[in-house]
PDB file of C-alpha atoms in Angstrom:
ATOM      1  CA  UNK A 173     -32.376 165.378 165.192  1.00 40.00           C
ATOM      2  CA  UNK A 174     -29.475 163.970 163.248  1.00 40.00           C
ATOM      3  CA  UNK A 175     -28.207 160.587 163.934  1.00 38.00           C
ATOM      4  CA  UNK A 176     -24.889 160.030 165.847  1.00 40.00           C
ATOM      5  CA  UNK A 177     -22.255 158.717 163.610  1.00 38.00           C
ATOM      6  CA  UNK A 178     -18.924 157.215 164.633  1.00 39.00           C
ATOM      7  CA  UNK A 179     -15.809 158.512 163.605  1.00 44.00           C
ATOM      8  CA  UNK A 180     -14.419 155.042 162.930  1.00 42.00           C
ATOM      9  CA  UNK A 181     -16.595 152.861 160.906  1.00 42.00           C
ATOM     10  CA  UNK A 182     -16.886 149.529 162.876  1.00 45.00           C
ATOM     11  CA  UNK A 183     -15.721 146.554 160.835  1.00 47.00           C
ATOM     12  CA  UNK A 184     -18.435 143.883 160.214  1.00 48.00           C
ATOM     13  CA  UNK A 185     -17.903 140.553 162.076  1.00 48.00           C
ATOM     14  CA  UNK A 186     -16.698 137.810 160.197  1.00 50.00           C
ATOM     15  CA  UNK A 187     -18.089 134.464 159.929  1.00 54.00           C
ATOM     16  CA  UNK A 188     -16.202 131.631 160.689  1.00 49.00           C
ATOM     17  CA  UNK A 189     -15.507 129.214 158.181  1.00 48.00           C
ATOM     18  CA  UNK A 190     -17.771 126.085 158.440  1.00 51.00           C
ATOM     19  CA  UNK A 191     -15.737 123.004 159.829  1.00 49.00           C
ATOM     20  CA  UNK A 192     -15.944 120.102 157.112  1.00 51.00           C
ATOM     21  CA  UNK A 193     -14.568 116.724 157.332  1.00 52.00           C
ATOM     22  CA  UNK A 194     -11.784 115.709 155.079  1.00 60.00           C
ATOM     23  CA  UNK A 195     -12.228 113.620 152.131  1.00 71.00           C
ATOM     24  CA  UNK A 196     -12.059 109.820 153.119  1.00 80.00           C
ATOM     25  CA  UNK A 197     -10.043 107.156 151.416  1.00 92.00           C
ATOM     26  CA  UNK A 198     -11.272 104.416 149.376  1.00 93.00           C
ATOM     27  CA  UNK A 199     -10.175 102.072 152.239  1.00 94.00           C
ATOM     28  CA  UNK A 200     -12.263 103.833 154.726  1.00 95.00           C
ATOM     29  CA  UNK A 201     -15.233 104.196 152.420  1.00 95.00           C
ATOM     30  CA  UNK A 202     -15.149 100.648 151.910  1.00 96.00           C
ATOM     31  CA  UNK A 203     -15.103  99.678 155.615  1.00 96.00           C
ATOM     32  CA  UNK A 204     -17.839 102.164 156.253  1.00 96.00           C
ATOM     33  CA  UNK A 205     -19.947 100.217 153.445  1.00 97.00           C
ATOM     34  CA  UNK A 206     -19.016  96.791 154.949  1.00 97.00           C
ATOM     35  CA  UNK A 207     -19.916  97.707 158.442  1.00 98.00           C
ATOM     36  CA  UNK A 208     -23.407  99.110 157.323  1.00 98.00           C
ATOM     37  CA  UNK A 209     -23.953  95.890 155.714  1.00 98.00           C
ATOM     38  CA  UNK A 210     -23.261  93.916 158.980  1.00 97.00           C
ATOM     39  CA  UNK A 211     -25.311  96.138 161.043  1.00 98.00           C
ATOM     40  CA  UNK A 212     -28.253  95.642 158.741  1.00 98.00           C
ATOM     41  CA  UNK A 213     -27.707  91.818 158.744  1.00 98.00           C
ATOM     42  CA  UNK A 214     -27.442  91.727 162.294  1.00 97.00           C
ATOM     43  CA  UNK A 215     -30.623  93.836 162.822  1.00 98.00           C
ATOM     44  CA  UNK A 216     -32.390  91.445 160.210  1.00 98.00           C
ATOM     45  CA  UNK A 217     -31.586  88.405 162.413  1.00 97.00           C
ATOM     46  CA  UNK A 218     -32.803  90.020 165.635  1.00 97.00           C
ATOM     47  CA  UNK A 219     -29.459  90.800 166.998  1.00 98.00           C
ATOM     48  CA  UNK A 220     -28.309  93.876 168.432  1.00 98.00           C
ATOM     49  CA  UNK A 221     -31.007  94.287 170.691  1.00 97.00           C
ATOM     50  CA  UNK A 222     -31.487  97.467 172.898  1.00 97.00           C
ATOM     51  CA  UNK A 223     -34.143  96.352 175.257  1.00 95.00           C
ATOM     52  CA  UNK A 224     -31.595  95.001 177.922  1.00 94.00           C
ATOM     53  CA  UNK A 225     -33.552  91.521 177.901  1.00 93.00           C
ATOM     54  CA  UNK A 226     -36.373  90.327 179.220  1.00 91.00           C
ATOM     55  CA  UNK A 227     -38.520  87.300 180.274  1.00 94.00           C
ATOM     56  CA  UNK A 228     -36.692  85.345 177.711  1.00 95.00           C
ATOM     57  CA  UNK A 229     -33.608  85.925 179.325  1.00 96.00           C
ATOM     58  CA  UNK A 230     -33.962  84.988 182.935  1.00 95.00           C
ATOM     59  CA  UNK A 231     -30.863  84.547 185.217  1.00 96.00           C
ATOM     60  CA  UNK A 232     -30.320  83.344 188.805  1.00 96.00           C
ATOM     61  CA  UNK A 233     -27.715  84.510 191.395  1.00 97.00           C
ATOM     62  CA  UNK A 234     -25.692  81.509 190.627  1.00 96.00           C
ATOM     63  CA  UNK A 235     -25.693  82.125 186.821  1.00 96.00           C
ATOM     64  CA  UNK A 236     -24.699  85.727 187.674  1.00 97.00           C
ATOM     65  CA  UNK A 237     -21.639  84.497 189.923  1.00 97.00           C
ATOM     66  CA  UNK A 238     -20.790  81.695 187.275  1.00 96.00           C
ATOM     67  CA  UNK A 239     -20.557  84.653 184.303  1.00 97.00           C
ATOM     68  CA  UNK A 240     -18.518  86.910 186.611  1.00 97.00           C
ATOM     69  CA  UNK A 241     -16.043  84.357 187.097  1.00 96.00           C
ATOM     70  CA  UNK A 242     -15.787  83.809 183.255  1.00 94.00           C
ATOM     71  CA  UNK A 243     -15.614  87.395 182.485  1.00 96.00           C
ATOM     72  CA  UNK A 244     -13.475  88.528 185.239  1.00 96.00           C
ATOM     73  CA  UNK A 245     -11.012  85.759 185.732  1.00 94.00           C
ATOM     74  CA  UNK A 246     -10.126  85.171 182.262  1.00 83.00           C
ATOM     75  CA  UNK A 247      -8.479  87.098 179.377  1.00 68.00           C
ATOM     76  CA  UNK A 248      -9.917  87.444 175.993  1.00 57.00           C
ATOM     77  CA  UNK A 249      -6.355  87.717 174.597  1.00 49.00           C
ATOM     78  CA  UNK A 250      -3.238  86.400 175.589  1.00 42.00           C
ATOM     79  CA  UNK A 251      -1.223  89.518 174.681  1.00 42.00           C
ATOM     80  CA  UNK A 252      -1.405  92.296 172.184  1.00 39.00           C
ATOM     81  CA  UNK A 253      -5.200  91.332 171.081  1.00 41.00           C
ATOM     82  CA  UNK A 254      -3.693  88.029 169.727  1.00 37.00           C
ATOM     83  CA  UNK A 255      -4.581  84.336 170.357  1.00 36.00           C
ATOM     84  CA  UNK A 256      -6.576  82.876 173.350  1.00 44.00           C
ATOM     85  CA  UNK A 257      -6.226  84.282 176.868  1.00 50.00           C
ATOM     86  CA  UNK A 258      -5.861  82.267 180.163  1.00 65.00           C
ATOM     87  CA  UNK A 259      -6.849  82.429 183.741  1.00 83.00           C
ATOM     88  CA  UNK A 260      -6.061  85.849 185.283  1.00 89.00           C
ATOM     89  CA  UNK A 261      -6.368  87.503 188.833  1.00 95.00           C
ATOM     90  CA  UNK A 262      -9.032  90.072 189.241  1.00 97.00           C
ATOM     91  CA  UNK A 263      -8.019  93.398 187.780  1.00 97.00           C
ATOM     92  CA  UNK A 264      -9.716  96.875 188.203  1.00 98.00           C
ATOM     93  CA  UNK A 265      -8.940 100.588 188.850  1.00 98.00           C
ATOM     94  CA  UNK A 266      -8.375 101.893 192.488  1.00 97.00           C
ATOM     95  CA  UNK A 267      -7.483 105.667 191.564  1.00 97.00           C
ATOM     96  CA  UNK A 268      -9.946 107.878 189.781  1.00 98.00           C
ATOM     97  CA  UNK A 269     -10.442 107.527 185.961  1.00 98.00           C
ATOM     98  CA  UNK A 270      -9.608 110.535 184.121  1.00 98.00           C
ATOM     99  CA  UNK A 271     -10.919 110.374 180.575  1.00 98.00           C
ATOM    100  CA  UNK A 272     -10.148 112.056 177.347  1.00 98.00           C
ATOM    101  CA  UNK A 273     -12.105 111.945 174.044  1.00 98.00           C
ATOM    102  CA  UNK A 274      -9.709 112.071 170.892  1.00 97.00           C
ATOM    103  CA  UNK A 275     -11.564 112.194 167.485  1.00 96.00           C
ATOM    104  CA  UNK A 276      -9.853 111.972 164.217  1.00 92.00           C
ATOM    105  CA  UNK A 277      -9.823 114.792 161.802  1.00 91.00           C
ATOM    106  CA  UNK A 278     -11.663 112.977 159.315  1.00 88.00           C
ATOM    107  CA  UNK A 279     -15.003 112.659 161.455  1.00 91.00           C
ATOM    108  CA  UNK A 280     -17.901 114.853 160.471  1.00 92.00           C
ATOM    109  CA  UNK A 281     -18.436 117.457 163.244  1.00 94.00           C
ATOM    110  CA  UNK A 282     -21.831 116.247 163.749  1.00 95.00           C
ATOM    111  CA  UNK A 283     -20.651 112.571 164.272  1.00 95.00           C
ATOM    112  CA  UNK A 284     -17.767 113.748 166.506  1.00 95.00           C
ATOM    113  CA  UNK A 285     -20.266 116.146 168.646  1.00 96.00           C
ATOM    114  CA  UNK A 286     -22.639 112.991 168.943  1.00 97.00           C
ATOM    115  CA  UNK A 287     -19.974 110.475 169.835  1.00 97.00           C
ATOM    116  CA  UNK A 288     -18.464 112.805 172.506  1.00 97.00           C
ATOM    117  CA  UNK A 289     -21.868 113.212 174.053  1.00 98.00           C
ATOM    118  CA  UNK A 290     -22.551 109.536 174.110  1.00 98.00           C
ATOM    119  CA  UNK A 291     -19.150 108.880 175.669  1.00 98.00           C
ATOM    120  CA  UNK A 292     -19.700 111.368 178.237  1.00 98.00           C
ATOM    121  CA  UNK A 293     -23.297 110.415 179.311  1.00 98.00           C
ATOM    122  CA  UNK A 294     -22.013 106.545 179.343  1.00 98.00           C
ATOM    123  CA  UNK A 295     -19.099 107.509 181.439  1.00 98.00           C
ATOM    124  CA  UNK A 296     -21.431 109.176 183.947  1.00 98.00           C
ATOM    125  CA  UNK A 297     -23.502 105.981 183.993  1.00 98.00           C
ATOM    126  CA  UNK A 298     -20.567 103.706 184.779  1.00 98.00           C
ATOM    127  CA  UNK A 299     -19.446 105.830 187.446  1.00 98.00           C
ATOM    128  CA  UNK A 300     -22.908 105.706 189.134  1.00 98.00           C
ATOM    129  CA  UNK A 301     -23.027 102.151 188.698  1.00 98.00           C
ATOM    130  CA  UNK A 302     -19.629 101.174 190.095  1.00 98.00           C
ATOM    131  CA  UNK A 303     -19.452 104.110 192.539  1.00 98.00           C
ATOM    132  CA  UNK A 304     -15.867 104.574 191.291  1.00 98.00           C
ATOM    133  CA  UNK A 305     -14.904 108.215 190.165  1.00 98.00           C
ATOM    134  CA  UNK A 306     -14.916 108.527 186.502  1.00 98.00           C
ATOM    135  CA  UNK A 307     -14.383 112.192 184.902  1.00 97.00           C
ATOM    136  CA  UNK A 308     -13.002 114.343 182.274  1.00 97.00           C
ATOM    137  CA  UNK A 309     -10.501 116.254 184.110  1.00 92.00           C
ATOM    138  CA  UNK A 310      -6.617 116.584 184.610  1.00 93.00           C
ATOM    139  CA  UNK A 311      -4.116 114.700 182.689  1.00 95.00           C
ATOM    140  CA  UNK A 312      -5.909 111.627 181.107  1.00 97.00           C
ATOM    141  CA  UNK A 313      -5.388 107.964 182.028  1.00 97.00           C
ATOM    142  CA  UNK A 314      -8.069 106.595 179.828  1.00 98.00           C
ATOM    143  CA  UNK A 315      -8.436 107.806 176.333  1.00 98.00           C
ATOM    144  CA  UNK A 316     -11.155 107.059 173.891  1.00 98.00           C
ATOM    145  CA  UNK A 317     -10.171 107.309 170.447  1.00 98.00           C
ATOM    146  CA  UNK A 318     -12.900 107.511 167.617  1.00 98.00           C
ATOM    147  CA  UNK A 319     -10.870 107.377 164.452  1.00 97.00           C
ATOM    148  CA  UNK A 320     -11.157 106.147 160.790  1.00 96.00           C
ATOM    149  CA  UNK A 321      -8.796 104.107 158.667  1.00 95.00           C
ATOM    150  CA  UNK A 322      -7.366 107.300 157.495  1.00 95.00           C
ATOM    151  CA  UNK A 323      -6.562 108.968 160.737  1.00 95.00           C
ATOM    152  CA  UNK A 324      -5.995 106.168 163.328  1.00 95.00           C
ATOM    153  CA  UNK A 325      -2.387 106.257 163.732  1.00 95.00           C
ATOM    154  CA  UNK A 326      -2.467 110.109 164.283  1.00 95.00           C
ATOM    155  CA  UNK A 327      -5.024 109.838 166.945  1.00 96.00           C
ATOM    156  CA  UNK A 328      -3.370 106.719 168.508  1.00 96.00           C
ATOM    157  CA  UNK A 329       0.084 108.712 168.731  1.00 95.00           C
ATOM    158  CA  UNK A 330      -1.645 111.717 170.265  1.00 95.00           C
ATOM    159  CA  UNK A 331      -3.102 109.247 172.930  1.00 96.00           C
ATOM    160  CA  UNK A 332       0.220 107.868 173.829  1.00 95.00           C
ATOM    161  CA  UNK A 333       1.555 111.299 174.178  1.00 95.00           C
ATOM    162  CA  UNK A 334      -1.020 112.265 176.679  1.00 93.00           C
ATOM    163  CA  UNK A 335      -0.803 109.267 178.923  1.00 93.00           C
ATOM    164  CA  UNK A 336       2.166 108.990 181.386  1.00 87.00           C
ATOM    165  CA  UNK A 337       4.036 105.423 180.779  1.00 83.00           C
ATOM    166  CA  UNK A 338       2.365 104.543 177.523  1.00 89.00           C
ATOM    167  CA  UNK A 339       4.309 104.573 174.197  1.00 90.00           C
ATOM    168  CA  UNK A 340       3.232 104.671 170.751  1.00 91.00           C
ATOM    169  CA  UNK A 341       4.640 101.225 170.162  1.00 91.00           C
ATOM    170  CA  UNK A 342       2.548  99.755 173.136  1.00 91.00           C
ATOM    171  CA  UNK A 343      -0.440 100.855 170.993  1.00 94.00           C
ATOM    172  CA  UNK A 344       0.640  98.802 168.044  1.00 92.00           C
ATOM    173  CA  UNK A 345      -2.089  95.992 168.554  1.00 91.00           C
ATOM    174  CA  UNK A 346      -4.917  98.700 167.841  1.00 94.00           C
ATOM    175  CA  UNK A 347      -3.407 100.009 164.580  1.00 92.00           C
ATOM    176  CA  UNK A 348      -3.573  96.923 162.505  1.00 87.00           C
ATOM    177  CA  UNK A 349      -7.201  95.437 163.104  1.00 91.00           C
ATOM    178  CA  UNK A 350      -8.906  92.923 160.781  1.00 92.00           C
ATOM    179  CA  UNK A 351     -12.276  94.493 159.369  1.00 92.00           C
ATOM    180  CA  UNK A 352     -14.204  92.341 161.814  1.00 94.00           C
ATOM    181  CA  UNK A 353     -12.822  93.978 164.934  1.00 95.00           C
ATOM    182  CA  UNK A 354     -15.143  96.880 165.126  1.00 96.00           C
ATOM    183  CA  UNK A 355     -13.310  98.091 168.375  1.00 96.00           C
ATOM    184  CA  UNK A 356     -10.935  97.125 170.934  1.00 96.00           C
ATOM    185  CA  UNK A 357      -9.445  98.461 174.301  1.00 96.00           C
ATOM    186  CA  UNK A 358      -6.005  98.066 175.751  1.00 94.00           C
ATOM    187  CA  UNK A 359      -5.718  98.325 179.731  1.00 94.00           C
ATOM    188  CA  UNK A 360      -2.548  98.678 181.586  1.00 94.00           C
ATOM    189  CA  UNK A 361      -1.188  97.937 184.970  1.00 93.00           C
ATOM    190  CA  UNK A 362       2.139  99.828 184.808  1.00 87.00           C
ATOM    191  CA  UNK A 363       2.286 100.815 188.605  1.00 85.00           C
ATOM    192  CA  UNK A 364       3.741  98.663 191.507  1.00 89.00           C
ATOM    193  CA  UNK A 365       0.661  96.643 191.578  1.00 94.00           C
ATOM    194  CA  UNK A 366       0.235  94.489 188.431  1.00 94.00           C
ATOM    195  CA  UNK A 367      -3.309  93.915 189.071  1.00 96.00           C
ATOM    196  CA  UNK A 368      -4.371  97.589 189.359  1.00 97.00           C
ATOM    197  CA  UNK A 369      -5.062  99.433 186.124  1.00 97.00           C
ATOM    198  CA  UNK A 370      -3.355 102.810 185.727  1.00 96.00           C
ATOM    199  CA  UNK A 371      -4.034 103.476 181.929  1.00 96.00           C
ATOM    200  CA  UNK A 372      -6.182 102.282 179.216  1.00 97.00           C
ATOM    201  CA  UNK A 373      -6.857 103.225 175.200  1.00 97.00           C
ATOM    202  CA  UNK A 374     -10.066 102.257 173.581  1.00 98.00           C
ATOM    203  CA  UNK A 375     -10.467 102.602 169.950  1.00 97.00           C
ATOM    204  CA  UNK A 376     -13.665 102.886 168.319  1.00 98.00           C
ATOM    205  CA  UNK A 377     -13.748 102.682 164.449  1.00 97.00           C
ATOM    206  CA  UNK A 378     -15.280 105.886 163.225  1.00 97.00           C
ATOM    207  CA  UNK A 379     -16.603 103.794 160.071  1.00 97.00           C
ATOM    208  CA  UNK A 380     -19.097 101.913 162.419  1.00 97.00           C
ATOM    209  CA  UNK A 381     -22.835 102.918 161.548  1.00 97.00           C
ATOM    210  CA  UNK A 382     -24.761 104.340 164.624  1.00 96.00           C
ATOM    211  CA  UNK A 383     -25.615 101.348 166.602  1.00 98.00           C
ATOM    212  CA  UNK A 384     -22.548  99.298 166.007  1.00 98.00           C
ATOM    213  CA  UNK A 385     -20.441 102.749 167.261  1.00 98.00           C
ATOM    214  CA  UNK A 386     -22.782 103.048 170.366  1.00 98.00           C
ATOM    215  CA  UNK A 387     -22.342  99.211 171.040  1.00 98.00           C
ATOM    216  CA  UNK A 388     -18.668  99.505 170.814  1.00 98.00           C
ATOM    217  CA  UNK A 389     -18.595 102.417 173.183  1.00 98.00           C
ATOM    218  CA  UNK A 390     -20.776 100.576 175.782  1.00 98.00           C
ATOM    219  CA  UNK A 391     -18.578  97.213 175.540  1.00 97.00           C
ATOM    220  CA  UNK A 392     -15.068  98.750 175.391  1.00 97.00           C
ATOM    221  CA  UNK A 393     -15.368 101.274 178.115  1.00 98.00           C
ATOM    222  CA  UNK A 394     -16.930  98.664 180.336  1.00 98.00           C
ATOM    223  CA  UNK A 395     -14.020  96.172 179.431  1.00 96.00           C
ATOM    224  CA  UNK A 396     -11.606  98.882 180.218  1.00 97.00           C
ATOM    225  CA  UNK A 397     -12.910  98.821 183.657  1.00 98.00           C
ATOM    226  CA  UNK A 398     -12.068  95.083 184.209  1.00 97.00           C
ATOM    227  CA  UNK A 399     -14.727  93.135 182.721  1.00 96.00           C
ATOM    228  CA  UNK A 400     -11.975  91.734 180.271  1.00 91.00           C
ATOM    229  CA  UNK A 401     -13.276  88.493 178.770  1.00 93.00           C
ATOM    230  CA  UNK A 402     -16.365  87.417 176.911  1.00 93.00           C
ATOM    231  CA  UNK A 403     -18.489  84.194 177.722  1.00 93.00           C
ATOM    232  CA  UNK A 404     -20.764  82.606 175.539  1.00 92.00           C
ATOM    233  CA  UNK A 405     -23.169  81.483 178.583  1.00 93.00           C
ATOM    234  CA  UNK A 406     -23.463  85.462 179.602  1.00 96.00           C
ATOM    235  CA  UNK A 407     -27.035  86.434 178.960  1.00 96.00           C
ATOM    236  CA  UNK A 408     -28.534  88.763 178.593  1.00 97.00           C
ATOM    237  CA  UNK A 409     -24.957  90.718 178.130  1.00 98.00           C
ATOM    238  CA  UNK A 410     -22.881  92.476 175.841  1.00 98.00           C
ATOM    239  CA  UNK A 411     -19.941  90.080 176.928  1.00 96.00           C
ATOM    240  CA  UNK A 412     -20.839  87.620 174.658  1.00 93.00           C
ATOM    241  CA  UNK A 413     -19.621  87.238 170.937  1.00 89.00           C
ATOM    242  CA  UNK A 414     -22.964  86.500 169.606  1.00 93.00           C
ATOM    243  CA  UNK A 415     -23.748  90.216 169.560  1.00 95.00           C
ATOM    244  CA  UNK A 416     -27.618  89.344 170.642  1.00 97.00           C
ATOM    245  CA  UNK A 417     -27.333  92.571 172.762  1.00 98.00           C
ATOM    246  CA  UNK A 418     -25.902  95.901 171.606  1.00 98.00           C
ATOM    247  CA  UNK A 419     -25.982  97.989 174.910  1.00 98.00           C
ATOM    248  CA  UNK A 420     -25.095  97.195 178.517  1.00 98.00           C
ATOM    249  CA  UNK A 421     -27.902  95.380 180.097  1.00 98.00           C
ATOM    250  CA  UNK A 422     -29.184  95.157 183.835  1.00 96.00           C
ATOM    251  CA  UNK A 423     -27.169  91.862 183.816  1.00 97.00           C
ATOM    252  CA  UNK A 424     -24.010  93.744 182.993  1.00 98.00           C
ATOM    253  CA  UNK A 425     -24.806  96.339 185.537  1.00 98.00           C
ATOM    254  CA  UNK A 426     -24.646  93.703 188.455  1.00 98.00           C
ATOM    255  CA  UNK A 427     -21.378  92.494 186.901  1.00 98.00           C
ATOM    256  CA  UNK A 428     -19.785  95.967 187.248  1.00 98.00           C
ATOM    257  CA  UNK A 429     -21.359  96.450 190.709  1.00 98.00           C
ATOM    258  CA  UNK A 430     -19.741  93.144 191.768  1.00 98.00           C
ATOM    259  CA  UNK A 431     -16.314  93.910 190.391  1.00 98.00           C
ATOM    260  CA  UNK A 432     -16.227  97.045 192.249  1.00 98.00           C
ATOM    261  CA  UNK A 433     -17.444  95.959 195.386  1.00 98.00           C
ATOM    262  CA  UNK A 434     -14.809  96.323 198.150  1.00 98.00           C
ATOM    263  CA  UNK A 435     -15.022  92.827 199.283  1.00 98.00           C
ATOM    264  CA  UNK A 436     -13.325  91.922 195.900  1.00 98.00           C
ATOM    265  CA  UNK A 437      -9.772  93.222 195.651  1.00 98.00           C
ATOM    266  CA  UNK A 438      -7.072  93.432 192.907  1.00 97.00           C
ATOM    267  CA  UNK A 439      -4.945  90.089 192.672  1.00 97.00           C
ATOM    268  CA  UNK A 440      -7.648  87.803 193.920  1.00 97.00           C
ATOM    269  CA  UNK A 441      -7.926  84.429 191.916  1.00 96.00           C
ATOM    270  CA  UNK A 442     -11.155  82.969 190.858  1.00 95.00           C
ATOM    271  CA  UNK A 443     -10.849  80.372 193.586  1.00 95.00           C
ATOM    272  CA  UNK A 444     -10.112  83.009 196.415  1.00 96.00           C
ATOM    273  CA  UNK A 445     -13.153  85.123 195.279  1.00 97.00           C
ATOM    274  CA  UNK A 446     -15.754  82.372 194.783  1.00 96.00           C
ATOM    275  CA  UNK A 447     -17.219  82.431 198.287  1.00 96.00           C
ATOM    276  CA  UNK A 448     -17.514  86.143 198.170  1.00 97.00           C
ATOM    277  CA  UNK A 449     -18.871  86.467 194.600  1.00 97.00           C
ATOM    278  CA  UNK A 450     -21.437  84.321 195.567  1.00 97.00           C
ATOM    279  CA  UNK A 451     -22.624  86.252 198.530  1.00 97.00           C
ATOM    280  CA  UNK A 452     -22.442  89.489 196.522  1.00 98.00           C
ATOM    281  CA  UNK A 453     -24.329  87.997 193.499  1.00 98.00           C
ATOM    282  CA  UNK A 454     -27.270  86.678 195.913  1.00 97.00           C
ATOM    283  CA  UNK A 455     -27.257  90.198 197.475  1.00 97.00           C
ATOM    284  CA  UNK A 456     -27.787  91.722 194.395  1.00 97.00           C
ATOM    285  CA  UNK A 457     -30.608  89.430 193.083  1.00 95.00           C
ATOM    286  CA  UNK A 458     -32.374  88.875 196.333  1.00 87.00           C
ATOM    287  CA  UNK A 459     -31.246  91.658 198.741  1.00 64.00           C
ATOM    288  CA  UNK A 460     -28.977  91.133 201.735  1.00 55.00           C
ATOM    289  CA  UNK A 461     -29.842  88.413 204.101  1.00 49.00           C
TER     290      UNK A 461
END
């Protein structure tokens, strides 16, 4: 029996051209080399721990309450990521967080995919810890930018265009960072309540090597929820400039639980919140009385 043939030959499917990253500049390559050396040196010193703490890092309810006060009620920066911050009222989100990830075109596709997966997984974890809705839907109000020296401006402009009330100029503090600033976050309270966050942009330098980049994701997204400061006394914690811990610890999860406890409301001062924070800290450490 003869084989059936088609009157019109079918075209062969075309293969999509492979997606490749653009060549990087000397500036970006130099930064990548430097940050790689930083990570190697820190690991050699026993820093960037990923164990979350252990018998060597005990803490009590009183210590947890003290660390909460230092991290929540003081600003790391006075303004525009410059200088020393001062005492601040409690700030947090009261509306759902709608995240979006913007990656610079210079990122290798495998890195972009891996970073997006890590950010999405961590956002789910933060939502579970705080009980606050965090998702990737609708018009974003929290943008996470992963970009290199070569495409940071472009990515930040794209972020500003997508968040209502945020201008490209308002993100200038994220454009010119010294090389020892591996990442940063800017959170805004642009609504009627100056203590309720309405928008945030986190910048993760793409030149960071794997663990440093993951550490940046953990710290900046959590800081964007309201843990705005660092404290040299907080341990085990990523909210400490000593870089001992790379990833969110059990101690830090408790800080987030405290922050999003309904008994603490935006605008509270440290003095107003002190009796409540001590009660919550004791409940988290020993259980309700």
